[in-house]
């Protein structure tokens, strides 16, 4: 499932979370992991919204109970992790 070509703005963080909210349960992701999936999506999309340029693509791939989360933006490079900011996901 892909949410693509979304403007890289902080207002789209909620849209991406909403897009992904029902998918883990429908794709057999363990109930205890579903909140973590949404948290990771929120962090990655938030990073893209703050540091990206024009567009971002959010992609979730499911294999059994596993999920691969990818967020791509048109920013120049990944930021250096900061111990004070979020989960330091890049």
PDB file of N, CA and C in Angstrom, residues 31-63:
ATOM      1  N   UNK A  31      -1.331  -7.640  17.380  1.00  0.00           N
ATOM      2  CA  UNK A  31      -1.967  -6.485  18.027  1.00  0.00           C
ATOM      3  C   UNK A  31      -0.996  -5.672  18.887  1.00  0.00           C
ATOM      4  N   UNK A  32      -0.076  -6.342  19.578  1.00  0.00           N
ATOM      5  CA  UNK A  32       0.870  -5.616  20.436  1.00  0.00           C
ATOM      6  C   UNK A  32       1.903  -4.813  19.632  1.00  0.00           C
ATOM      7  N   UNK A  33       2.010  -5.052  18.344  1.00  0.00           N
ATOM      8  CA  UNK A  33       2.954  -4.324  17.487  1.00  0.00           C
ATOM      9  C   UNK A  33       2.299  -3.197  16.690  1.00  0.00           C
ATOM     10  N   UNK A  34       0.986  -3.157  16.644  1.00  0.00           N
ATOM     11  CA  UNK A  34       0.291  -2.178  15.800  1.00  0.00           C
ATOM     12  C   UNK A  34       0.565  -0.738  16.223  1.00  0.00           C
ATOM     13  N   UNK A  35       0.604  -0.469  17.515  1.00  0.00           N
ATOM     14  CA  UNK A  35       0.916   0.882  17.995  1.00  0.00           C
ATOM     15  C   UNK A  35       2.321   1.305  17.619  1.00  0.00           C
ATOM     16  N   UNK A  36       3.251   0.363  17.676  1.00  0.00           N
ATOM     17  CA  UNK A  36       4.635   0.668  17.294  1.00  0.00           C
ATOM     18  C   UNK A  36       4.732   1.013  15.818  1.00  0.00           C
ATOM     19  N   UNK A  37       3.977   0.310  14.992  1.00  0.00           N
ATOM     20  CA  UNK A  37       3.971   0.599  13.553  1.00  0.00           C
ATOM     21  C   UNK A  37       3.514   2.035  13.326  1.00  0.00           C
ATOM     22  N   UNK A  38       2.445   2.453  13.990  1.00  0.00           N
ATOM     23  CA  UNK A  38       1.935   3.820  13.819  1.00  0.00           C
ATOM     24  C   UNK A  38       2.915   4.852  14.358  1.00  0.00           C
ATOM     25  N   UNK A  39       3.581   4.545  15.463  1.00  0.00           N
ATOM     26  CA  UNK A  39       4.575   5.458  16.018  1.00  0.00           C
ATOM     27  C   UNK A  39       5.740   5.644  15.048  1.00  0.00           C
ATOM     28  N   UNK A  40       6.222   4.554  14.476  1.00  0.00           N
ATOM     29  CA  UNK A  40       7.334   4.627  13.529  1.00  0.00           C
ATOM     30  C   UNK A  40       6.930   5.419  12.286  1.00  0.00           C
ATOM     31  N   UNK A  41       5.738   5.172  11.779  1.00  0.00           N
ATOM     32  CA  UNK A  41       5.247   5.930  10.626  1.00  0.00           C
ATOM     33  C   UNK A  41       5.201   7.420  10.961  1.00  0.00           C
ATOM     34  N   UNK A  42       4.669   7.750  12.116  1.00  0.00           N
ATOM     35  CA  UNK A  42       4.593   9.151  12.535  1.00  0.00           C
ATOM     36  C   UNK A  42       5.960   9.804  12.623  1.00  0.00           C
ATOM     37  N   UNK A  43       6.937   9.090  13.183  1.00  0.00           N
ATOM     38  CA  UNK A  43       8.295   9.631  13.303  1.00  0.00           C
ATOM     39  C   UNK A  43       8.934   9.845  11.935  1.00  0.00           C
ATOM     40  N   UNK A  44       8.837   8.835  11.067  1.00  0.00           N
ATOM     41  CA  UNK A  44       9.468   8.941   9.746  1.00  0.00           C
ATOM     42  C   UNK A  44       8.806  10.014   8.891  1.00  0.00           C
ATOM     43  N   UNK A  45       7.481  10.070   8.912  1.00  0.00           N
ATOM     44  CA  UNK A  45       6.773  11.085   8.137  1.00  0.00           C
ATOM     45  C   UNK A  45       7.046  12.473   8.720  1.00  0.00           C
ATOM     46  N   UNK A  46       7.117  12.568  10.038  1.00  0.00           N
ATOM     47  CA  UNK A  46       7.451  13.848  10.667  1.00  0.00           C
ATOM     48  C   UNK A  46       8.830  14.335  10.252  1.00  0.00           C
ATOM     49  N   UNK A  47       9.809  13.411  10.225  1.00  0.00           N
ATOM     50  CA  UNK A  47      11.155  13.778   9.766  1.00  0.00           C
ATOM     51  C   UNK A  47      11.113  14.273   8.329  1.00  0.00           C
ATOM     52  N   UNK A  48      10.393  13.558   7.465  1.00  0.00           N
ATOM     53  CA  UNK A  48      10.300  13.957   6.053  1.00  0.00           C
ATOM     54  C   UNK A  48       9.618  15.316   5.914  1.00  0.00           C
ATOM     55  N   UNK A  49       8.583  15.555   6.716  1.00  0.00           N
ATOM     56  CA  UNK A  49       7.863  16.829   6.644  1.00  0.00           C
ATOM     57  C   UNK A  49       8.737  17.990   7.107  1.00  0.00           C
ATOM     58  N   UNK A  50       9.586  17.763   8.104  1.00  0.00           N
ATOM     59  CA  UNK A  50      10.442  18.830   8.618  1.00  0.00           C
ATOM     60  C   UNK A  50      11.652  19.079   7.726  1.00  0.00           C
ATOM     61  N   UNK A  51      12.190  18.020   7.134  1.00  0.00           N
ATOM     62  CA  UNK A  51      13.466  18.160   6.433  1.00  0.00           C
ATOM     63  C   UNK A  51      13.399  17.927   4.926  1.00  0.00           C
ATOM     64  N   UNK A  52      12.278  17.395   4.440  1.00  0.00           N
ATOM     65  CA  UNK A  52      12.148  17.120   3.012  1.00  0.00           C
ATOM     66  C   UNK A  52      11.912  18.388   2.233  1.00  0.00           C
ATOM     67  N   UNK A  53      11.779  18.248   0.956  1.00  0.00           N
ATOM     68  CA  UNK A  53      11.584  19.430   0.125  1.00  0.00           C
ATOM     69  C   UNK A  53      10.181  19.466  -0.458  1.00  0.00           C
ATOM     70  N   UNK A  54       9.916  18.785  -1.533  1.00  0.00           N
ATOM     71  CA  UNK A  54       8.630  18.943  -2.216  1.00  0.00           C
ATOM     72  C   UNK A  54       7.655  17.812  -1.941  1.00  0.00           C
ATOM     73  N   UNK A  55       8.062  16.571  -2.126  1.00  0.00           N
ATOM     74  CA  UNK A  55       7.140  15.444  -2.043  1.00  0.00           C
ATOM     75  C   UNK A  55       7.690  14.345  -1.152  1.00  0.00           C
ATOM     76  N   UNK A  56       6.769  13.510  -0.665  1.00  0.00           N
ATOM     77  CA  UNK A  56       7.174  12.313   0.058  1.00  0.00           C
ATOM     78  C   UNK A  56       6.317  11.148  -0.397  1.00  0.00           C
ATOM     79  N   UNK A  57       6.874   9.958  -0.280  1.00  0.00           N
ATOM     80  CA  UNK A  57       6.152   8.727  -0.600  1.00  0.00           C
ATOM     81  C   UNK A  57       6.202   7.840   0.639  1.00  0.00           C
ATOM     82  N   UNK A  58       5.040   7.379   1.076  1.00  0.00           N
ATOM     83  CA  UNK A  58       4.936   6.472   2.217  1.00  0.00           C
ATOM     84  C   UNK A  58       4.514   5.112   1.679  1.00  0.00           C
ATOM     85  N   UNK A  59       5.288   4.091   1.995  1.00  0.00           N
ATOM     86  CA  UNK A  59       5.004   2.750   1.482  1.00  0.00           C
ATOM     87  C   UNK A  59       5.069   1.738   2.619  1.00  0.00           C
ATOM     88  N   UNK A  60       4.064   0.874   2.693  1.00  0.00           N
ATOM     89  CA  UNK A  60       4.044  -0.218   3.668  1.00  0.00           C
ATOM     90  C   UNK A  60       3.933  -1.528   2.903  1.00  0.00           C
ATOM     91  N   UNK A  61       4.839  -2.445   3.197  1.00  0.00           N
ATOM     92  CA  UNK A  61       4.825  -3.760   2.575  1.00  0.00           C
ATOM     93  C   UNK A  61       4.647  -4.792   3.682  1.00  0.00           C
ATOM     94  N   UNK A  62       3.705  -5.702   3.482  1.00  0.00           N
ATOM     95  CA  UNK A  62       3.402  -6.711   4.498  1.00  0.00           C
ATOM     96  C   UNK A  62       3.788  -8.096   4.002  1.00  0.00           C
ATOM     97  N   UNK A  63       4.482  -8.846   4.866  1.00  0.00           N
ATOM     98  CA  UNK A  63       4.790 -10.252   4.618  1.00  0.00           C
ATOM     99  C   UNK A  63       4.450 -11.007   5.887  1.00  0.00           C
TER     100      UNK A  63
END
